[in-house]
mmCIF file of C-alpha atoms and ligand atoms in Angstrom:
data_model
loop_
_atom_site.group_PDB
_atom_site.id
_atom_site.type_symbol
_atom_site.label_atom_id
_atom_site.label_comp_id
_atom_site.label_asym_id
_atom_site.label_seq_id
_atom_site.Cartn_x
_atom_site.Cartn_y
_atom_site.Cartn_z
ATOM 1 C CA UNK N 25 113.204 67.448 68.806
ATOM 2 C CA UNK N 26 111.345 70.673 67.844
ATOM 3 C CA UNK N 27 109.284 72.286 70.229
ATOM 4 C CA UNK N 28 105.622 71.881 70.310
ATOM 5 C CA UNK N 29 103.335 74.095 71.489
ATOM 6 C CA UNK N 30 100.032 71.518 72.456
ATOM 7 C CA UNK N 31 96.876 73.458 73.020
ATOM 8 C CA UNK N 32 94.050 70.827 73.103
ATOM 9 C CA UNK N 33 93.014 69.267 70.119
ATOM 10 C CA UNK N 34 95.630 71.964 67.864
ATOM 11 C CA UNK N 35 99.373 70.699 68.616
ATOM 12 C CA UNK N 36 101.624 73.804 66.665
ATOM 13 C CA UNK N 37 105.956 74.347 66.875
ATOM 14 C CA UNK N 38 107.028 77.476 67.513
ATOM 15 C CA UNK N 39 107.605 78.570 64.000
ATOM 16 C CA UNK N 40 103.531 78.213 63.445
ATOM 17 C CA UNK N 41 103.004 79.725 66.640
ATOM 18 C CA UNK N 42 104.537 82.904 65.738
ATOM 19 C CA UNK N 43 103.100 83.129 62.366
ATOM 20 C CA UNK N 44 99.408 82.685 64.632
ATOM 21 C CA UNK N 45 100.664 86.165 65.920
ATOM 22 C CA UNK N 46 101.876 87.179 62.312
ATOM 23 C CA UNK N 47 98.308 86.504 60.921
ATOM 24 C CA UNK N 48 95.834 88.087 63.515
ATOM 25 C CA UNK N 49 98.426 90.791 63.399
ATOM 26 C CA UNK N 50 97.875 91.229 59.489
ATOM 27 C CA UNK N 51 94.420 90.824 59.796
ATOM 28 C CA UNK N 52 93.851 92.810 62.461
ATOM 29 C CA UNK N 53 95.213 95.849 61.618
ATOM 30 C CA UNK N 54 92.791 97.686 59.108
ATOM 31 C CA UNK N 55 90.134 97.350 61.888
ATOM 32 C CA UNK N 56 89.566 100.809 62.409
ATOM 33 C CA UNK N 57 87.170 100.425 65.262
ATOM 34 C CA UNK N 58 87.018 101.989 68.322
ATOM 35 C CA UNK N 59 88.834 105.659 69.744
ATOM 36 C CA UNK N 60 91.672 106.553 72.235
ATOM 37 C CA UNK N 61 91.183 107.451 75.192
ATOM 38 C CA UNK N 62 90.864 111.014 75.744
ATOM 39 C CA UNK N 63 89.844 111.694 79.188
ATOM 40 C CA UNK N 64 93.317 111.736 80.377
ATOM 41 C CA UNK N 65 94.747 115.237 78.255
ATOM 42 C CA UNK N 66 97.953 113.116 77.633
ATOM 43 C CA UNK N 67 96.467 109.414 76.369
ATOM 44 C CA UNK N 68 94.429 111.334 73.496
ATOM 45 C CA UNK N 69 98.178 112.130 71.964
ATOM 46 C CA UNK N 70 98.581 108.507 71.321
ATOM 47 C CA UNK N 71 99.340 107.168 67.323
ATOM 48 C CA UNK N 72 96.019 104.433 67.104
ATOM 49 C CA UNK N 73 97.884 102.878 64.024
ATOM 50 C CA UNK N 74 100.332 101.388 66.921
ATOM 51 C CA UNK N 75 99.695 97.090 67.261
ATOM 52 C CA UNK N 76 101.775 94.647 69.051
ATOM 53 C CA UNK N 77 100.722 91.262 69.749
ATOM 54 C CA UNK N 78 103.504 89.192 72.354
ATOM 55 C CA UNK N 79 103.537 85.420 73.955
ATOM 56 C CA UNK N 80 105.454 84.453 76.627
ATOM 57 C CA UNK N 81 105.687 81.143 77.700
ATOM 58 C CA UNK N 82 105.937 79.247 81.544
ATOM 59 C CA UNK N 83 109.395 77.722 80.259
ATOM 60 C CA UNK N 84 110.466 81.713 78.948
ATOM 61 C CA UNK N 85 110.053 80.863 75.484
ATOM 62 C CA UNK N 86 108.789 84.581 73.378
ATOM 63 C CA UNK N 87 106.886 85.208 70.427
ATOM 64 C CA UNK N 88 106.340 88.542 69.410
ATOM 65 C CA UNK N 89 104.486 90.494 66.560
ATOM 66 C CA UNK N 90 104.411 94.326 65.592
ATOM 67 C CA UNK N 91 104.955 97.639 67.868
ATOM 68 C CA UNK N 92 106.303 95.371 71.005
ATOM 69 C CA UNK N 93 109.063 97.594 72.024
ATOM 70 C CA UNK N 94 106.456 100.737 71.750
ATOM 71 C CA UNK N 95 106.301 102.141 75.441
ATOM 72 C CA UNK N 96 103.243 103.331 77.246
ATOM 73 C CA UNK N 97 101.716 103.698 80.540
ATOM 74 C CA UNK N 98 99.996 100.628 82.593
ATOM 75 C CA UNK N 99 96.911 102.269 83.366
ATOM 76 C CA UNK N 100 94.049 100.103 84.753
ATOM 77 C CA UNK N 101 95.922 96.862 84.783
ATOM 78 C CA UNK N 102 98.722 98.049 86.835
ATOM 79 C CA UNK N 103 95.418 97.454 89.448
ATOM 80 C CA UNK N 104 96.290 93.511 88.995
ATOM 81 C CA UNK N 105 99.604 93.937 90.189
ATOM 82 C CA UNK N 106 98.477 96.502 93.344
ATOM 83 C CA UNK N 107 96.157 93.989 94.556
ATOM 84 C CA UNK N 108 98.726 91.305 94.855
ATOM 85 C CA UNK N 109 101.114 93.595 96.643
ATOM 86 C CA UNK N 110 97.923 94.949 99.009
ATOM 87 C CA UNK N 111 97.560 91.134 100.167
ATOM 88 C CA UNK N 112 101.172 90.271 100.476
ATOM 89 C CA UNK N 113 101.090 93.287 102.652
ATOM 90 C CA UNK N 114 97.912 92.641 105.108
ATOM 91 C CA UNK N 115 96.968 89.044 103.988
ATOM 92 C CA UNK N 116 93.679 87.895 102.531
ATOM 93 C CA UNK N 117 91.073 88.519 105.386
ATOM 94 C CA UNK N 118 91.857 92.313 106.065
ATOM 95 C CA UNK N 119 91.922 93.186 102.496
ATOM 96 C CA UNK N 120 88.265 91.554 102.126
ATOM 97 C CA UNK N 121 87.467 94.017 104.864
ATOM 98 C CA UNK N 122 87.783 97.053 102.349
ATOM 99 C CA UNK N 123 87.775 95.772 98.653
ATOM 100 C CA UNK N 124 85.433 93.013 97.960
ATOM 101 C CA UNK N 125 85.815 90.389 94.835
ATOM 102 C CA UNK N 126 82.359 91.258 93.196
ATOM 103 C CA UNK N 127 81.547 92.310 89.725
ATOM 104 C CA UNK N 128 79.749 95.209 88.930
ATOM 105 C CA UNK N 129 78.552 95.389 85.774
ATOM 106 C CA UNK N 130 79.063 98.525 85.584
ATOM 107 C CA UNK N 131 81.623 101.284 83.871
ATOM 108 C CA UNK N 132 85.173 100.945 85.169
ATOM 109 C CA UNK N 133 84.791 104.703 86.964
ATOM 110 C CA UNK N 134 81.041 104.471 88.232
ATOM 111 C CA UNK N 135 80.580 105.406 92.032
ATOM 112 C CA UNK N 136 79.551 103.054 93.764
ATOM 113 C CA UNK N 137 80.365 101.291 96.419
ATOM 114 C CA UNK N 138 77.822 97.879 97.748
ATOM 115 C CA UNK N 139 75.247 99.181 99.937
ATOM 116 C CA UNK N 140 75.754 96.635 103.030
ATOM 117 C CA UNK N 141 79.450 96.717 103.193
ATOM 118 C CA UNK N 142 80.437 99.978 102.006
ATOM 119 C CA UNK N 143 83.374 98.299 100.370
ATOM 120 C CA UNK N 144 83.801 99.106 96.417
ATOM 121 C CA UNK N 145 82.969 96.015 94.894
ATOM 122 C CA UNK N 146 86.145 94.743 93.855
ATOM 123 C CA UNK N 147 90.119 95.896 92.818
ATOM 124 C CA UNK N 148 89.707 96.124 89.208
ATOM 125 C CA UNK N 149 87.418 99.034 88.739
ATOM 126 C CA UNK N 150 88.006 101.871 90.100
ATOM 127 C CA UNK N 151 87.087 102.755 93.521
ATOM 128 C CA UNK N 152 88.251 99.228 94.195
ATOM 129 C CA UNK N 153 91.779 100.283 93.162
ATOM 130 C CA UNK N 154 92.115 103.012 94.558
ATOM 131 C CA UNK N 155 90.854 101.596 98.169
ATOM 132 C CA UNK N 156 93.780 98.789 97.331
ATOM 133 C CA UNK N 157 96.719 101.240 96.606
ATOM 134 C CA UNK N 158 95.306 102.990 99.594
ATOM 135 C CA UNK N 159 96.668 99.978 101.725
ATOM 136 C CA UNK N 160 100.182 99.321 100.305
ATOM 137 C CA UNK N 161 102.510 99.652 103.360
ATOM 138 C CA UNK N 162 105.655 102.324 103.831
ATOM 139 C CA UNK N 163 106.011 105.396 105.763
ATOM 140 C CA UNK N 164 105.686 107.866 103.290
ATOM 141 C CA UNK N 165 104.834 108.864 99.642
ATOM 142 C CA UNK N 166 108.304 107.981 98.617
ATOM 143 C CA UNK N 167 108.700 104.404 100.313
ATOM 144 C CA UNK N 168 105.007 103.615 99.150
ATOM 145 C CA UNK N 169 106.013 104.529 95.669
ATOM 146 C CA UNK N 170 109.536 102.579 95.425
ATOM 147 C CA UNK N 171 107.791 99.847 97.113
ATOM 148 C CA UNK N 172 105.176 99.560 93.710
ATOM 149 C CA UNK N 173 108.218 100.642 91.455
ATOM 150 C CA UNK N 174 110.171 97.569 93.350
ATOM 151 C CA UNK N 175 107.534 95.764 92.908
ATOM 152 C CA UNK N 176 106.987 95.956 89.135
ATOM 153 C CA UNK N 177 110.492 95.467 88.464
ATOM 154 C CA UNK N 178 109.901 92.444 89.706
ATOM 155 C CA UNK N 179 107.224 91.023 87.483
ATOM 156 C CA UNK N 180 108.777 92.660 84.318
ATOM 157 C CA UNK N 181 112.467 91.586 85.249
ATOM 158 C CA UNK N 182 113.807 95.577 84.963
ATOM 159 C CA UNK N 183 113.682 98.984 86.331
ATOM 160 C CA UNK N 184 110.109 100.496 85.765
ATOM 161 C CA UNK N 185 109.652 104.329 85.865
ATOM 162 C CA UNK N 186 106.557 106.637 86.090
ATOM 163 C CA UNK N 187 105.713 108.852 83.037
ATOM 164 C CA UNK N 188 105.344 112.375 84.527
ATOM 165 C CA UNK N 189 102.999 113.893 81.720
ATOM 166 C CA UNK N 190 100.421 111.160 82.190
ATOM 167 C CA UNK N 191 100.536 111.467 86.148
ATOM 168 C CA UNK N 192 100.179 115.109 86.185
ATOM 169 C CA UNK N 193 97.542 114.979 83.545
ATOM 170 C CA UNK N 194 95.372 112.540 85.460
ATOM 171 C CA UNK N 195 96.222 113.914 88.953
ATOM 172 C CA UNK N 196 94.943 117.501 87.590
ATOM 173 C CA UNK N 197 91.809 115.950 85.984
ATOM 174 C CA UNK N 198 90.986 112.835 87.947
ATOM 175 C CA UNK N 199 88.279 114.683 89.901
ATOM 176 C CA UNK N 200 85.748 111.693 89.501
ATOM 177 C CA UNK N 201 88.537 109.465 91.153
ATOM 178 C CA UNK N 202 88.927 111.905 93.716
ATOM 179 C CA UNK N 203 85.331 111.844 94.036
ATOM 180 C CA UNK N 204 85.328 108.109 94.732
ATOM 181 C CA UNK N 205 88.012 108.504 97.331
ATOM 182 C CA UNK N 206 86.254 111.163 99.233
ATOM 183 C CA UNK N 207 82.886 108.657 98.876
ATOM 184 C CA UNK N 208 85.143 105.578 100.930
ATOM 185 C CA UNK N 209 86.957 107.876 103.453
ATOM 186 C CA UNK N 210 83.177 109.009 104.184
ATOM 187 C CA UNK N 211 82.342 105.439 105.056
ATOM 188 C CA UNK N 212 86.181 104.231 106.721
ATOM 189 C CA UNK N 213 86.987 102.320 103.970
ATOM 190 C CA UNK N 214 90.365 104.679 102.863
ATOM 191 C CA UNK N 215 92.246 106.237 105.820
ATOM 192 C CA UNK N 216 92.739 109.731 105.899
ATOM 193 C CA UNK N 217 95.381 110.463 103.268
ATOM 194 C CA UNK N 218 93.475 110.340 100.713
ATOM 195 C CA UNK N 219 95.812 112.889 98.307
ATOM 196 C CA UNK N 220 98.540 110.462 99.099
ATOM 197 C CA UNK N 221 96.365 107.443 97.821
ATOM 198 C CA UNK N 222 95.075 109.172 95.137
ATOM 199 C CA UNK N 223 99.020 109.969 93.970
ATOM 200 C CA UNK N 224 99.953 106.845 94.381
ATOM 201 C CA UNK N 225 97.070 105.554 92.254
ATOM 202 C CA UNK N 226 97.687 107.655 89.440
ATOM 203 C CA UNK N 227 101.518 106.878 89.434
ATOM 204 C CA UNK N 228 100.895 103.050 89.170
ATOM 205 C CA UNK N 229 98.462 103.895 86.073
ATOM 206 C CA UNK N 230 101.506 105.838 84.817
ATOM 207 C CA UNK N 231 104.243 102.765 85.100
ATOM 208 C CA UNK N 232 105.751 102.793 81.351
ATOM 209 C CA UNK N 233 106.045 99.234 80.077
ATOM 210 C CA UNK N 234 105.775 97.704 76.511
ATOM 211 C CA UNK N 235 104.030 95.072 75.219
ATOM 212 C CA UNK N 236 106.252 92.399 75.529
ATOM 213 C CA UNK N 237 106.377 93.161 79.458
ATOM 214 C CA UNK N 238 102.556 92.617 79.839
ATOM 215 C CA UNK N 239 103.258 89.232 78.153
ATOM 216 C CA UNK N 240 106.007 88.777 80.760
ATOM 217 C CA UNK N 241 103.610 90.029 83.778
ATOM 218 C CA UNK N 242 101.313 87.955 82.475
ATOM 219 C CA UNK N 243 103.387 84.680 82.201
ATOM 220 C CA UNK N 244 104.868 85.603 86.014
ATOM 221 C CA UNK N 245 101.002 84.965 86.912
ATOM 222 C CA UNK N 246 100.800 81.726 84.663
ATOM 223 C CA UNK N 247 103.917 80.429 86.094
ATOM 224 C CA UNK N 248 102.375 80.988 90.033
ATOM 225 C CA UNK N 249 104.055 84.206 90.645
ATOM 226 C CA UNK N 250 107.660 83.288 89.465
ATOM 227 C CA UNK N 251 109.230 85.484 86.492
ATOM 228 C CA UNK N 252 109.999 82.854 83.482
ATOM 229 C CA UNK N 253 112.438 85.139 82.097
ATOM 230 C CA UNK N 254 114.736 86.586 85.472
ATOM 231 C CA UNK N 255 113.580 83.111 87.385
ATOM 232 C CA UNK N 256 112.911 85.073 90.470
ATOM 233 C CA UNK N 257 109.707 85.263 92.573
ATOM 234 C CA UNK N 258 107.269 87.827 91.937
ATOM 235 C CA UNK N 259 104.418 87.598 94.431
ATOM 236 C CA UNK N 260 103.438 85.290 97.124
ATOM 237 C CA UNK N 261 102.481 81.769 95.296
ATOM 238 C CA UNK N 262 99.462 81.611 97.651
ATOM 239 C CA UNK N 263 97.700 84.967 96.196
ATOM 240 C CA UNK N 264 97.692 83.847 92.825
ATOM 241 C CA UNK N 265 94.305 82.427 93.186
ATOM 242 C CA UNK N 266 92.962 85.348 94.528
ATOM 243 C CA UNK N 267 94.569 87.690 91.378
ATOM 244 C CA UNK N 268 93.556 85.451 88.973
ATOM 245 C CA UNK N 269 89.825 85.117 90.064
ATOM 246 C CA UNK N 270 88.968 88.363 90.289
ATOM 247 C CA UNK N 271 90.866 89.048 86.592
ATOM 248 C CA UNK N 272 88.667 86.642 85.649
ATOM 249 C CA UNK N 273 85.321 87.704 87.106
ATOM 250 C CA UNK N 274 86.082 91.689 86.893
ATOM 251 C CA UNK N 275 88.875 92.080 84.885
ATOM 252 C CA UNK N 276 87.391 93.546 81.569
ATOM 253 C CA UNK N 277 84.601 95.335 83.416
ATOM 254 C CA UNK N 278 81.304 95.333 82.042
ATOM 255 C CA UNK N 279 82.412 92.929 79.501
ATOM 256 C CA UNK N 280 83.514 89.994 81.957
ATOM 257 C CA UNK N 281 80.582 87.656 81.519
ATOM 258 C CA UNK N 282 81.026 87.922 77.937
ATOM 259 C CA UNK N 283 84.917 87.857 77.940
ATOM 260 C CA UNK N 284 84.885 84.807 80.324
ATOM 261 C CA UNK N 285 82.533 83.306 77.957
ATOM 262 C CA UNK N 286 84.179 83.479 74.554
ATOM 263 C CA UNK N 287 87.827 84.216 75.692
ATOM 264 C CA UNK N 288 87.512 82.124 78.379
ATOM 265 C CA UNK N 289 91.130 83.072 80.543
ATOM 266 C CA UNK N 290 91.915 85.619 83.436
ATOM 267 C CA UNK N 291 92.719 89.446 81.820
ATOM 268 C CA UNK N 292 92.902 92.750 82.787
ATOM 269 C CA UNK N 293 92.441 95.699 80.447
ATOM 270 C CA UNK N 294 93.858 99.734 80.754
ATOM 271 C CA UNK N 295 93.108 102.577 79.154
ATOM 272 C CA UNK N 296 96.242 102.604 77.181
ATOM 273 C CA UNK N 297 95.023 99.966 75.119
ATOM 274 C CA UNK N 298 96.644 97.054 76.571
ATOM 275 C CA UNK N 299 95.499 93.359 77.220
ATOM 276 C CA UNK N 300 97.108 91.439 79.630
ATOM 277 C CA UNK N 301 95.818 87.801 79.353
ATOM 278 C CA UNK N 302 96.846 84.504 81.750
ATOM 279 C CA UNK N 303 96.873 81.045 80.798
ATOM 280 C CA UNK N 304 97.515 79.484 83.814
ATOM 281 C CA UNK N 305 100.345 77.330 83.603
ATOM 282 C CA UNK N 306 101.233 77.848 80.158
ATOM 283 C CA UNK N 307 101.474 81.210 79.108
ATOM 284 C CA UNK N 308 101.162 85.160 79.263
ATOM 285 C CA UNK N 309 100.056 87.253 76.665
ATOM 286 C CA UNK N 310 100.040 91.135 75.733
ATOM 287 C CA UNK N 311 97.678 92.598 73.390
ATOM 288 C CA UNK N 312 98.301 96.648 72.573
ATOM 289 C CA UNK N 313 96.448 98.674 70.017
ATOM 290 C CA UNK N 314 94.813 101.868 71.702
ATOM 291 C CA UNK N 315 91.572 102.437 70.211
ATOM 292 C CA UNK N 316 88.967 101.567 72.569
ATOM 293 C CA UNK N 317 85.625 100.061 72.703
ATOM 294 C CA UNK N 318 82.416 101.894 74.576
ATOM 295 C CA UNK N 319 83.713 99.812 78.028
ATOM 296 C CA UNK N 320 87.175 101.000 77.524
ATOM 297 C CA UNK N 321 88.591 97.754 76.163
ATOM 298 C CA UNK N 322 90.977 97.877 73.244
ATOM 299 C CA UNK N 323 89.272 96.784 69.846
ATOM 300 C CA UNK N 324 91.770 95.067 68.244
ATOM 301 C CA UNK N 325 92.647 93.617 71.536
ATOM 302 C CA UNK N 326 89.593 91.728 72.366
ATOM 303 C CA UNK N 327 89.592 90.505 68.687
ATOM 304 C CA UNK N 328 92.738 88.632 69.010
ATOM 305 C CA UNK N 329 92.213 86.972 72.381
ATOM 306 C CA UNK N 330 88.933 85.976 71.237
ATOM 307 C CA UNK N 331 90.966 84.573 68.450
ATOM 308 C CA UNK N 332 93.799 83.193 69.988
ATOM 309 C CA UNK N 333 91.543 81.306 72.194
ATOM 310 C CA UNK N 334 89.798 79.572 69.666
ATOM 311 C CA UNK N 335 93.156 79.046 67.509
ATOM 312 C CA UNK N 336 94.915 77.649 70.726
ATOM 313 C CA UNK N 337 91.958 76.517 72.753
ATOM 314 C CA UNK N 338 92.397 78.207 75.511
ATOM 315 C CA UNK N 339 89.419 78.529 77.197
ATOM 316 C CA UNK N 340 89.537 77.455 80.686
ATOM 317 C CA UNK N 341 86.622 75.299 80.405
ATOM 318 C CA UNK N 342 87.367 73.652 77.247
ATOM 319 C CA UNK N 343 89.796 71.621 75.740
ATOM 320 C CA UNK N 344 90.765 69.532 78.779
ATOM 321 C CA UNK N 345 90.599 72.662 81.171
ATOM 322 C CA UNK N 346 93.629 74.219 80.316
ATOM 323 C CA UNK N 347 95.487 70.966 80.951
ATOM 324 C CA UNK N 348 97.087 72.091 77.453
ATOM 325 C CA UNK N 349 100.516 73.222 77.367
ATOM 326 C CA UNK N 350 103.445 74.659 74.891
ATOM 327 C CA UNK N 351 106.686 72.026 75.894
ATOM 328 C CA UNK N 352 110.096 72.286 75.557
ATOM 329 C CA UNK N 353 112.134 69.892 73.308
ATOM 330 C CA UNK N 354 115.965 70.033 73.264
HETATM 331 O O1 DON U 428 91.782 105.890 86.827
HETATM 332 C C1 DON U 428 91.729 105.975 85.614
HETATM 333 O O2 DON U 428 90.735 106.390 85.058
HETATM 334 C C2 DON U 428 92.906 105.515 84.779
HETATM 335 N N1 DON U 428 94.142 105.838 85.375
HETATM 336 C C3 DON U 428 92.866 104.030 84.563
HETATM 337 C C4 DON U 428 91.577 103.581 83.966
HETATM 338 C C5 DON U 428 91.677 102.374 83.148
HETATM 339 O O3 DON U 428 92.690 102.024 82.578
HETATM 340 C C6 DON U 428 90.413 101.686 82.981
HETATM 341 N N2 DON U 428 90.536 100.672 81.984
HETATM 342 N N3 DON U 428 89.957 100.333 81.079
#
């Protein structure tokens, strides 16, 4: 029997899945929309042409469309991944202490922190991050580092490695970072070594991947923390909840409420131009195209997921409540 990929009321084999990808791919990209990022020296050398569109499924099953072997750095959704390891490392309660789970509304780099708790609001935006990475356990810049490196190798199923341009460039021109990190060691919510957390920040941002590992990320997080494609566990099963809420409440920054809304699924956006999207229990997928939108989501990226939801019926509240699924057949 074929495999069928059921996604509420649209049931789809693989073969139609991928040409899904294969269309919004070919109609996506002529939209010229949008700019790379240029704040970071190194980012603004990016080709925008660059599109990759990549699906993988609970039960390992891949579909992938355009520039998915095209490497790049993490950026803002290696926060996702920081997060989990921050509450594997301390547990829920103390983490709560010093990053909360609130959206802002705001721009991914505004300071501010919530005026009762000092806390930054929550670990997708920035001051949030960085107070995260600030708690990831080891006794020194190198064991702290290995420990993230380790960590992503997990998730992606290989070694991960930092790209050295992109951390030097941000480290020498993240002042407004630097800023916010000065801000929570003011009010005891970063311990002293701040240049070490600030490092450490910009070296996560700096993990090279390629599309088709966000989709694999992505699907660990679908398939409650376990890697589809190496089988082994990623993250503690019980802090999935906890990543996937605030992905889905913060993830895409000031455009959460209206991502949640049309898209309807748990994502996390970067810089780079990437889109890393969770259906839970069925399936992660990777959007990159570069150009960016005014709240520093890709273009091209939010097009498709909006898409692909309504293609696929994704949206968590619709179509059964993601009770949908792709299944294997022999
Ligand atoms: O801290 C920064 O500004 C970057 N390393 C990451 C920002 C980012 O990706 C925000 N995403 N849209």
């Amino acid at each position: 029997m074929a495999k069928q990929a059921n996604s509420g009321d649209l049931e789809i084999n693989p073969s139609s899945l991928l040409s899904v990808l294969q269309d919004l791919h070919s109609k996506y990209k002529s939209l010229q929309e949008g700019a790379v990022a240029n704040y970071i020296p190194e980012l603004a050398k990016v080709n925008p042409d660059l599109f990759s569109i990549c699906i993988v499924t609970v039960d390992g099953q891949v579909y992938e469309v355009g520039d998915y072997q095209q490497l790049f750095t993490i950026q803002s959704i290696s926060k996702v991944f920081a997060y989990g390891l921050a509450l594997e490392d301390h547990g829920r309660d103390y983490v709560l202490t010093r990053v909360g789970v609130e959206p802002t509304g705001d721009a991914f780099n505004s300071i501010i922190l919530d005026e009762q708790s000092k806390r930054p609001y929550n670990p997708m935006v920035n001051a949030g991050a960085i107070a995260t990475t600030s708690l990831i356990k080891g006794t020194g810049a190198t064991e702290r580092l290995n420990r993230v490196l380790d960590m992503f190798h997990r998730y992606t199923g290989h070694d991960v490695f930092v790209d050295i341009s992109v951390f030097t460039s941000e480290r020498s021109t993240g002042h407004r970072n630097r800023a916010m990190a000065h801000l929570m060691l003011n009010f005891g919510m970063i311990d002293q070594n701040i240049e070490q957390a600030l490092d450490l920040y910009f070296q996560q941002c700096a993990v090279i991947v390629n599309c088709h590992d966000l989709a694999v990320m992505a699907a660990t997080l679908a398939n409650k923390g376990v890697n589809p494609i190496t089988g082994k566990r990623a993250v503690d099963h019980q802090y999935i909840k906890d990543i996937l809420s605030v992905m889905y409440t913060c993830g895409m920054y000031n455009f959460a409420g209206e991502w949640a809304y049309t898209v309807g699924i748990p994502a996390k956006s970067g810089v780079c131009g990437g889109i890393l999207a969770v259906v839970p229990n069925q399936m992660g997928i990777g959007v990159f195209s570069p150009p960016l939108d005014a709240r520093g989501n890709s273009v091209r990226g939010v097009e498709v997921c909006k898409e692909l939801s309504q293609q696929l019926c994704l949206h968590m509240f619709a179509c059964g409540g993601g009770s949908s699924k792709i299944e294997s057949g022999e």
